[in-house]
PDB file of C-alpha atoms and ligand atoms in Angstrom:
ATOM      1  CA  UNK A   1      81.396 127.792  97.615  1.00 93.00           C
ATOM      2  CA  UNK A   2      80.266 125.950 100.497  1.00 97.00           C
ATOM      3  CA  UNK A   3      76.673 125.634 101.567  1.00 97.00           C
ATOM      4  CA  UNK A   4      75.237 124.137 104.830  1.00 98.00           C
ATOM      5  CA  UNK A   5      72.138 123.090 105.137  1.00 98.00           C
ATOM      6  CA  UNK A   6      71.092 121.917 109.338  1.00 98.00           C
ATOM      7  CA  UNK A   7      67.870 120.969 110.609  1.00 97.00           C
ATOM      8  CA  UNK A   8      65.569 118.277 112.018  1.00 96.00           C
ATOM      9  CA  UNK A   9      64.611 115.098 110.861  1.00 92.00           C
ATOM     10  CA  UNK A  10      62.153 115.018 107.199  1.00 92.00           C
ATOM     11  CA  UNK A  11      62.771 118.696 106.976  1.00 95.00           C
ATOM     12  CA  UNK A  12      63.385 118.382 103.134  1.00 93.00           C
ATOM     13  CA  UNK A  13      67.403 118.991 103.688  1.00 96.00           C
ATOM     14  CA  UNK A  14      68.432 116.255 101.205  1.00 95.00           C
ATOM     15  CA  UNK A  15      65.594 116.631  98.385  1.00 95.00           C
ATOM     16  CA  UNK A  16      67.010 120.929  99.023  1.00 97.00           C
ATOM     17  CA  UNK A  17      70.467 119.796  98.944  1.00 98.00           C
ATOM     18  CA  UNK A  18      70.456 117.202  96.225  1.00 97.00           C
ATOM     19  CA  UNK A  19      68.654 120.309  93.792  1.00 98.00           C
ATOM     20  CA  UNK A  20      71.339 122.774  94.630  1.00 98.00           C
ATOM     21  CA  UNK A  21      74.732 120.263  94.430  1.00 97.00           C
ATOM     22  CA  UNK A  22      72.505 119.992  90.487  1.00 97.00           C
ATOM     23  CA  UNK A  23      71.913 123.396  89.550  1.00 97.00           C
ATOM     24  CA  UNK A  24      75.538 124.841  91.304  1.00 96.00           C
ATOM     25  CA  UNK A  25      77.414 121.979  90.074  1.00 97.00           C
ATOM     26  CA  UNK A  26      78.467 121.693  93.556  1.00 98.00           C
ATOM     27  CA  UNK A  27      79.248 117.919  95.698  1.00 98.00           C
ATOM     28  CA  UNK A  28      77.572 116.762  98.045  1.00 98.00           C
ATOM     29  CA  UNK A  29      77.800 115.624 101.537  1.00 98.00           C
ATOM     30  CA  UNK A  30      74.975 113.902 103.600  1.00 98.00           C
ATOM     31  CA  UNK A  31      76.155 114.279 106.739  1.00 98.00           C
ATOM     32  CA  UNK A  32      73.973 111.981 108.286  1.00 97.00           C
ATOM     33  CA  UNK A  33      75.661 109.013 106.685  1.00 98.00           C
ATOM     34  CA  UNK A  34      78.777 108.878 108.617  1.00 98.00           C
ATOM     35  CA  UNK A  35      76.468 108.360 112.038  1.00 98.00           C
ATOM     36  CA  UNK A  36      74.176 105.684 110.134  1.00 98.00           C
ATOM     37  CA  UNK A  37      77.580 103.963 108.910  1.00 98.00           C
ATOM     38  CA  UNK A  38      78.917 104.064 112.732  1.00 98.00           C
ATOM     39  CA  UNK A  39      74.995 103.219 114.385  1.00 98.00           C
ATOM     40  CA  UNK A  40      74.615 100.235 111.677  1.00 98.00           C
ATOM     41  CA  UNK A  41      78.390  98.787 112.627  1.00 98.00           C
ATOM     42  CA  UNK A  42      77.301  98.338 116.021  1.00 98.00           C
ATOM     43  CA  UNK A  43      74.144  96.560 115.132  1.00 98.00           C
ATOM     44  CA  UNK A  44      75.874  94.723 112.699  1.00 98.00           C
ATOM     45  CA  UNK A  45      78.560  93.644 115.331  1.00 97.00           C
ATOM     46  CA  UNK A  46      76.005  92.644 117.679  1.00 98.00           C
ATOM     47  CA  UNK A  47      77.133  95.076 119.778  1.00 98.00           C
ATOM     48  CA  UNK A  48      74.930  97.640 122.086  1.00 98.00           C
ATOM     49  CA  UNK A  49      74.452 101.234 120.420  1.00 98.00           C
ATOM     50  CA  UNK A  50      74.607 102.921 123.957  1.00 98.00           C
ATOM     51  CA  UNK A  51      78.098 100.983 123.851  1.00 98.00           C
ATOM     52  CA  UNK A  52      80.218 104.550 124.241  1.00 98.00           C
ATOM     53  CA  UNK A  53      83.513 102.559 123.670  1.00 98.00           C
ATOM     54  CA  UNK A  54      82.686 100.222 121.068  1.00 98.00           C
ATOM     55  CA  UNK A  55      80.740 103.318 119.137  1.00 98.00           C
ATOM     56  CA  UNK A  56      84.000 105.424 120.104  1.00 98.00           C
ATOM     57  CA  UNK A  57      86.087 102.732 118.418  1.00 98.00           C
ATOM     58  CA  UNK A  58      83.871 101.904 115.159  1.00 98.00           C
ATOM     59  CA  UNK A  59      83.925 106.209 114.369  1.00 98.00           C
ATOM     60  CA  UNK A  60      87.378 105.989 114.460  1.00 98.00           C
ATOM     61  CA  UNK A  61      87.950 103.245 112.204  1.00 97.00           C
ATOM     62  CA  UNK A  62      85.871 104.457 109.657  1.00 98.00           C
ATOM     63  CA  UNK A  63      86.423 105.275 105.903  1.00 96.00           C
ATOM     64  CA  UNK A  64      84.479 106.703 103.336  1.00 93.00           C
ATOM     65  CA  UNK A  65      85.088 103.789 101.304  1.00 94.00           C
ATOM     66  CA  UNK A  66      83.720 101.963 104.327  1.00 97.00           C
ATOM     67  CA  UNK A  67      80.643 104.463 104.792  1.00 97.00           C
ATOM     68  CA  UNK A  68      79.483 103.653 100.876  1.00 95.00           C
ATOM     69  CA  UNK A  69      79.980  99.999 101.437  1.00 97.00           C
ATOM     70  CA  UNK A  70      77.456 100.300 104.169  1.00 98.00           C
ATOM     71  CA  UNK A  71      75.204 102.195 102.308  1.00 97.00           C
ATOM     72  CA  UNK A  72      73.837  99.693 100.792  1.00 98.00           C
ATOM     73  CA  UNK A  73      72.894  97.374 103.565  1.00 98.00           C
ATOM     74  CA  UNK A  74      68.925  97.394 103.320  1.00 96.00           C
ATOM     75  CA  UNK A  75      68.827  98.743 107.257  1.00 97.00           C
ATOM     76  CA  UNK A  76      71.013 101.657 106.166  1.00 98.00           C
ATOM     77  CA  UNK A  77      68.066 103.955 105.630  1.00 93.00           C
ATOM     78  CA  UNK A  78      65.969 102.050 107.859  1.00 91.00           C
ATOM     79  CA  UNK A  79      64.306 103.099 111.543  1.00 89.00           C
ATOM     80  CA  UNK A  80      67.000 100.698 112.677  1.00 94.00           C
ATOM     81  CA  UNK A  81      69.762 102.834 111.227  1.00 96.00           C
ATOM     82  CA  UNK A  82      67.758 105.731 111.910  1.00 93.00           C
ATOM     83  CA  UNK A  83      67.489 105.339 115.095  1.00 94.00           C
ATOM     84  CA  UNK A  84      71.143 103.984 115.799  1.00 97.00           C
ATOM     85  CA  UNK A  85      72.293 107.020 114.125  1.00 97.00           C
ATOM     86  CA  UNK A  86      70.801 109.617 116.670  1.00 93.00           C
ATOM     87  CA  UNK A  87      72.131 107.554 119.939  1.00 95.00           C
ATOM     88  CA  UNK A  88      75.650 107.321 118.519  1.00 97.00           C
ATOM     89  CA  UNK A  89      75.708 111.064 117.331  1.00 96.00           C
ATOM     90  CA  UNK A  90      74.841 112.218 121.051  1.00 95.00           C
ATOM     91  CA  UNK A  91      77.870 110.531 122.094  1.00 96.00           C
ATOM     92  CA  UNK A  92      80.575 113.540 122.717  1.00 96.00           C
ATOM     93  CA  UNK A  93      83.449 111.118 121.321  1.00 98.00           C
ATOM     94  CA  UNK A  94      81.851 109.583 118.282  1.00 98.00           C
ATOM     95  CA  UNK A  95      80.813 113.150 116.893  1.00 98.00           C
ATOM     96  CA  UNK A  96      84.764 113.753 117.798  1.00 98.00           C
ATOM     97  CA  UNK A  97      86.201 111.362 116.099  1.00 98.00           C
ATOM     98  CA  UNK A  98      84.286 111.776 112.931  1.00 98.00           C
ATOM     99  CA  UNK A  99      84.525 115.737 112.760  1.00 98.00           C
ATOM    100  CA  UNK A 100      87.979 115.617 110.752  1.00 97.00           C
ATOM    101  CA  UNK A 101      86.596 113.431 108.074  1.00 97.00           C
ATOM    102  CA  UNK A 102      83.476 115.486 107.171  1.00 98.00           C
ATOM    103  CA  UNK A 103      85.831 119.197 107.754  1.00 98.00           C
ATOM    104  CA  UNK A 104      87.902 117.157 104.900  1.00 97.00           C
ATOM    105  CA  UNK A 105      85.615 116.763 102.656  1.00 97.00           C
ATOM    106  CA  UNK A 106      85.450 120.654 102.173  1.00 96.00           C
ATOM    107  CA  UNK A 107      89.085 121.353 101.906  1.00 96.00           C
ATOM    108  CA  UNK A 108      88.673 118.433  98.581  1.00 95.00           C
ATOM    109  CA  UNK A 109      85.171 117.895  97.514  1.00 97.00           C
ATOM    110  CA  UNK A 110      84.361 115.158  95.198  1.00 95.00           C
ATOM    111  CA  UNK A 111      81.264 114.162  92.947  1.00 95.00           C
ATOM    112  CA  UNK A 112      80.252 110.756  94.039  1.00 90.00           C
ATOM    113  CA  UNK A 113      82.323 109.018  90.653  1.00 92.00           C
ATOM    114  CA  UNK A 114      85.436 110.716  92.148  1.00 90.00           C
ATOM    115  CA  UNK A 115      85.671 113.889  89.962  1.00 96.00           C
ATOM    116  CA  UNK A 116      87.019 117.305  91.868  1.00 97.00           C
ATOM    117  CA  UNK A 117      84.342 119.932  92.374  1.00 97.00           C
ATOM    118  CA  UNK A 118      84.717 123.575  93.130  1.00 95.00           C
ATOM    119  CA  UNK A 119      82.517 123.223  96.218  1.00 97.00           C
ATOM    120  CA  UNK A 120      79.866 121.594  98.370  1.00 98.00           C
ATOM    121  CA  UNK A 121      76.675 121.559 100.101  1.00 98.00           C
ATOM    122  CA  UNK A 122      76.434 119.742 103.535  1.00 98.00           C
ATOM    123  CA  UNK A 123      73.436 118.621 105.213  1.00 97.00           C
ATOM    124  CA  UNK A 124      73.301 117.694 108.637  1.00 97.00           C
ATOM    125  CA  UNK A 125      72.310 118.953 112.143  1.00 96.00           C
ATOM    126  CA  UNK A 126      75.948 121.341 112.919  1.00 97.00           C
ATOM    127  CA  UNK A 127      77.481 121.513 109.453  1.00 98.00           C
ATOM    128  CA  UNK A 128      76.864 125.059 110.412  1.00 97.00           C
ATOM    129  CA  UNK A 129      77.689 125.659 113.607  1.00 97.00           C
ATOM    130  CA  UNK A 130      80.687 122.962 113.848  1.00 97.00           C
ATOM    131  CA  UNK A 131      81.860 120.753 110.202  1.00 98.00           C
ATOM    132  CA  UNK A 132      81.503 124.312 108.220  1.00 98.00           C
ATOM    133  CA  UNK A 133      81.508 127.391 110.532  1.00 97.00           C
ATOM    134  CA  UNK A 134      83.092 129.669 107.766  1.00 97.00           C
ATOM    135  CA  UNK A 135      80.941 128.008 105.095  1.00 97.00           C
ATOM    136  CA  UNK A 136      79.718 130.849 102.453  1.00 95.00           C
ATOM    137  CA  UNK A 137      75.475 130.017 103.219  1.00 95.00           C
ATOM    138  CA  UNK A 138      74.059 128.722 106.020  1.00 97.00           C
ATOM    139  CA  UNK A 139      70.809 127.490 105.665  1.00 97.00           C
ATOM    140  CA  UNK A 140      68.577 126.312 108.364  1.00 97.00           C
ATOM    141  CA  UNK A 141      65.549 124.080 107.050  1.00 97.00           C
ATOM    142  CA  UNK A 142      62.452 123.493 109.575  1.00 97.00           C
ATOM    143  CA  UNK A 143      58.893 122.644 109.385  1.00 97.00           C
ATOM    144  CA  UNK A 144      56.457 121.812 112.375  1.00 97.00           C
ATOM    145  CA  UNK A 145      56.279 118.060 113.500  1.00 97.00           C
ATOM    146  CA  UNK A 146      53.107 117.585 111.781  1.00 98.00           C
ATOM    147  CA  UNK A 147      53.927 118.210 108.579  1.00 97.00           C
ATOM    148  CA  UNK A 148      57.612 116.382 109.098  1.00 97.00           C
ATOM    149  CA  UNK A 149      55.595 113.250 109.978  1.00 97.00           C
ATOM    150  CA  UNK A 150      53.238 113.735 107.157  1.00 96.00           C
ATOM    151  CA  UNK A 151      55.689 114.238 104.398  1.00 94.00           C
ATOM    152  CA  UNK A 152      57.670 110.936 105.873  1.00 93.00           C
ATOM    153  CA  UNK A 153      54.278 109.253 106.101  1.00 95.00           C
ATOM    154  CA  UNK A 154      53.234 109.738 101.906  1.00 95.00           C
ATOM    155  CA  UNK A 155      56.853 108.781 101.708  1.00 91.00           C
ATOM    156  CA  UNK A 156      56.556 105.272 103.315  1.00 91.00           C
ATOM    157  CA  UNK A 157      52.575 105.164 101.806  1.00 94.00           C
ATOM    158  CA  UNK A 158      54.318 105.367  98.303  1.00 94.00           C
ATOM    159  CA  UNK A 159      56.896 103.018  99.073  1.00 90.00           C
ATOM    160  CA  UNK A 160      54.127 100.439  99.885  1.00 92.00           C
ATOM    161  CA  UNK A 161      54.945 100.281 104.032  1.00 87.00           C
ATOM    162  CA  UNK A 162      52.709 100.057 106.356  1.00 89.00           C
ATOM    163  CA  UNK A 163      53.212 102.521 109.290  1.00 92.00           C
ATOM    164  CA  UNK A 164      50.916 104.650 110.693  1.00 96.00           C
ATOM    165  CA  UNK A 165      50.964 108.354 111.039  1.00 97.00           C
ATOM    166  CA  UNK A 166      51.030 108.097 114.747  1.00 97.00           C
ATOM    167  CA  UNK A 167      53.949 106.022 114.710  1.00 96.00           C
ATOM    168  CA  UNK A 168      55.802 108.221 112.132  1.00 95.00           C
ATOM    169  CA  UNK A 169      54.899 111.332 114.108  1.00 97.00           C
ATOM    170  CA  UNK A 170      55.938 109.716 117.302  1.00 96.00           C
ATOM    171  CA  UNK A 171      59.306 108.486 116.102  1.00 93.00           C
ATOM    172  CA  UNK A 172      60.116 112.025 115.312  1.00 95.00           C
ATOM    173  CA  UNK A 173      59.384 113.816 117.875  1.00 96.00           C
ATOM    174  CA  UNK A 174      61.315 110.985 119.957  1.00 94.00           C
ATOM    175  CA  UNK A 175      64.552 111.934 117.281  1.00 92.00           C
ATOM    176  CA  UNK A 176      63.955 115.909 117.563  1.00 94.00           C
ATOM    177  CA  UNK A 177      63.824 115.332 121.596  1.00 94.00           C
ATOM    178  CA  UNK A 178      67.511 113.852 120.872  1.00 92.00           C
ATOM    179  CA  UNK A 179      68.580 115.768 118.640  1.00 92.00           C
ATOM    180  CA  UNK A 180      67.741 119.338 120.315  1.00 94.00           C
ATOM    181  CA  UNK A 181      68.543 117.632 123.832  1.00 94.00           C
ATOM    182  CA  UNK A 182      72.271 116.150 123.713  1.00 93.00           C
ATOM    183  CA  UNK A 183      75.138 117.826 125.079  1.00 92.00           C
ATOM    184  CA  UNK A 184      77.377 117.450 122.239  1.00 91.00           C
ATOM    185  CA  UNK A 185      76.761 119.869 119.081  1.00 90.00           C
ATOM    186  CA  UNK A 186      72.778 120.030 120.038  1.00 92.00           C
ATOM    187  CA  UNK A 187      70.437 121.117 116.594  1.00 94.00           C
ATOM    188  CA  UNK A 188      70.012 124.996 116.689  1.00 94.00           C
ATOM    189  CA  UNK A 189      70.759 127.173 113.775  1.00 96.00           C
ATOM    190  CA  UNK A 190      74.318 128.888 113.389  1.00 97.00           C
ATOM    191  CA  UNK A 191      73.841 132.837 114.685  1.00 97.00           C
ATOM    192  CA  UNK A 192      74.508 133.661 110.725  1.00 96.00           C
ATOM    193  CA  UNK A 193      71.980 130.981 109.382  1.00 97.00           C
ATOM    194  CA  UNK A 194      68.888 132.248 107.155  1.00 95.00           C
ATOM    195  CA  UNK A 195      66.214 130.041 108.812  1.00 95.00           C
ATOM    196  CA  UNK A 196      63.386 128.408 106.817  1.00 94.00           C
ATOM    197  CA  UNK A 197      60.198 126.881 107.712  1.00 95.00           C
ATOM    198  CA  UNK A 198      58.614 125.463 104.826  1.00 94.00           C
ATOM    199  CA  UNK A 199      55.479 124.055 106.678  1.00 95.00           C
ATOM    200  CA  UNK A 200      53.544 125.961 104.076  1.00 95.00           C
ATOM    201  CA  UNK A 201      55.757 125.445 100.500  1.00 95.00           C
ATOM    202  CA  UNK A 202      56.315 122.577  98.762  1.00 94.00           C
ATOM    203  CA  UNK A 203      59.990 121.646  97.366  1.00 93.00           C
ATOM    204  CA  UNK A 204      59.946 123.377  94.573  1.00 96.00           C
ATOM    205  CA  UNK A 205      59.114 126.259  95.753  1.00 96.00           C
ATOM    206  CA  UNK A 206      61.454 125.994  99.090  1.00 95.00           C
ATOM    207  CA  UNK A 207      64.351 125.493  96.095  1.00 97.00           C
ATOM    208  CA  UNK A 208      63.104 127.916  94.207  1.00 97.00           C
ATOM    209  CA  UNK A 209      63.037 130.717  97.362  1.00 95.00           C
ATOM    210  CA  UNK A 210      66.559 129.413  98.104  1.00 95.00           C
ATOM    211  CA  UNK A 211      67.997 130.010  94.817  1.00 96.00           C
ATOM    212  CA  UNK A 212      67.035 133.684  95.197  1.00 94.00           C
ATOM    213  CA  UNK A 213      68.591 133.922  98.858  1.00 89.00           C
ATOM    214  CA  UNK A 214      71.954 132.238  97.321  1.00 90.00           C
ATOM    215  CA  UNK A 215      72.322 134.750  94.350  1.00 91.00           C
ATOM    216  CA  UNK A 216      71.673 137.725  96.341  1.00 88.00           C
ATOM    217  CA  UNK A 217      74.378 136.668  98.826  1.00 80.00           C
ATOM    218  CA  UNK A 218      76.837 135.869  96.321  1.00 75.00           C
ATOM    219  CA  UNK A 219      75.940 139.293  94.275  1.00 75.00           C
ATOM    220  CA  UNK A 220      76.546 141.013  97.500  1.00 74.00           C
ATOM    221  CA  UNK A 221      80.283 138.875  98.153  1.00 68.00           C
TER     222      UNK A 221
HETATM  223  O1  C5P B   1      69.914 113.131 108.541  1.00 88.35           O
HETATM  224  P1  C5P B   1      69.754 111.712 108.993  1.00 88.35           P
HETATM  225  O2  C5P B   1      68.359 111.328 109.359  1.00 88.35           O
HETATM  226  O3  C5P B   1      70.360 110.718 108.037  1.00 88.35           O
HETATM  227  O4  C5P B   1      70.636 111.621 110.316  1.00 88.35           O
HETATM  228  C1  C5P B   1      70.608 110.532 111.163  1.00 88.35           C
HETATM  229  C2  C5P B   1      70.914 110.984 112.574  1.00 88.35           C
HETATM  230  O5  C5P B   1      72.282 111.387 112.646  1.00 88.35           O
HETATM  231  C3  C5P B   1      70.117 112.203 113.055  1.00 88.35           C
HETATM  232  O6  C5P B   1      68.909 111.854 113.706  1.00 88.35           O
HETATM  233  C4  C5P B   1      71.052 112.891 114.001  1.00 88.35           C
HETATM  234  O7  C5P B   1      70.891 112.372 115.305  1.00 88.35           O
HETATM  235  C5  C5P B   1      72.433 112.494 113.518  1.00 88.35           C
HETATM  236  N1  C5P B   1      73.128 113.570 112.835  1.00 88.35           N
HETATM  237  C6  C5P B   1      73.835 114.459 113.610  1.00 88.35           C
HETATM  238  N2  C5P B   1      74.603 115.430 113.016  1.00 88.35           N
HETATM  239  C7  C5P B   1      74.624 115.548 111.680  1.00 88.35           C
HETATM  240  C8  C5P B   1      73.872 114.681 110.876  1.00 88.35           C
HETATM  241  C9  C5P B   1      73.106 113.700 111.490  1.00 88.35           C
HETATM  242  O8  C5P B   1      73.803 114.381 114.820  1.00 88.35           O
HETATM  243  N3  C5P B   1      75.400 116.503 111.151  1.00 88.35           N
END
């Protein structure tokens, strides 16, 4: 079985994904990462993120050995990362060159310690509509900007950061803009997606309304 999960920025894709890869024994595959691995080379390099070639030429070259390795750099998961993530994904070539390794991943999907699983769920912005167009459940996860920022804003409270919800609300907006805006694979649900807004449920309860969706769709298969 393969799931998709697309939608914008603090959405709750990852806390939805990481509860179904549990309960469905299922891999998982945080799309995201491979444009954070290629936005972070760059900065890394000292080279410019609007760079089309260099950016080009860093998608290319990488692994996923090479994508975990840069996981842990501390600007991985940072705004930095962040934001070199959504400049490098809106460039046609880099979203190219990285398509074949995420379609891969579906054809063999692997726990994160290596072991074969019998499936995966994918979270991203097009795992629907181009990494996983015959995937079994599309999901499309949204929430207004408010409650996006304000989610991310506890987040960064809890992790002792000092940002303001201004800032956080203005930095996605800014990534949403890009996001819904490029030319190349632009977010919008898949025309077979089951769209979501879960301005008004907390993550429990989005998993718990998911779980339903997923076992009447595979009673129905
Ligand atoms: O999901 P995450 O915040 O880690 O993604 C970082 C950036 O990578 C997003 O803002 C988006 O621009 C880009 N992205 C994308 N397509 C995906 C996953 C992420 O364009 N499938």
């Amino acid at each position: 079985m393969i799931i998709t999960i697309d939608g914008p920025a603090s959405a709750g894709k990852g806390t939805l994904a990481g509860s179904l890869s549990k309960k469905y024994n299922l891999a998982y595959f945080d799309t995201g990462m491979v444009y954070r691995a290629v936005g972070l080379e760059l900065v890394l390099r000292g080279q410019s993120i609007e760079d089309e070639k260099a950016a080009e030429k860093a998608a290319l070259e990488l692994t996923f050995p090479k994508m975990m390795e840069l996981s842990k750099h501390k600007d991985f998961r940072s705004d930095v990362g962040g934001k070199a993530a959504s400049v490098v994904a809106a460039q046609p070539k880099v979203r190219q060159a990285l398509l074949k390794m995420q379609q891969d991943f579906s054809k063999n999907p692997v726990f994160a310690d290596g072991t074969k699983a019998s499936g995966a769920v994918y979270d991203g912005r097009d795992t629907g509509t181009v990494v996983c167009p015959n995937a079994d459940i599309k999901l499309f996860i949204t929430a207004s900007p408010e409650v996006r920022a304000k989610r991310r804003f506890l987040e960064y409270q809890a992790k002792g950061m000092n940002k303001s919800y201004e800032d956080v609300l203005a930095q996605i907006r800014e990534r949403d803009a890009r996001d819904e805006n490029r030319a190349a694979a632009p977010l919008k649900p898949a025309a077979d997606a089951i769209i979501f807004d879960t301005s008004s449920y907390s993550a429990a309860e989005v998993f718990e309304k998911v779980c339903e969706i997923i076992e009447k769709t595979a009673k129905k298969a």
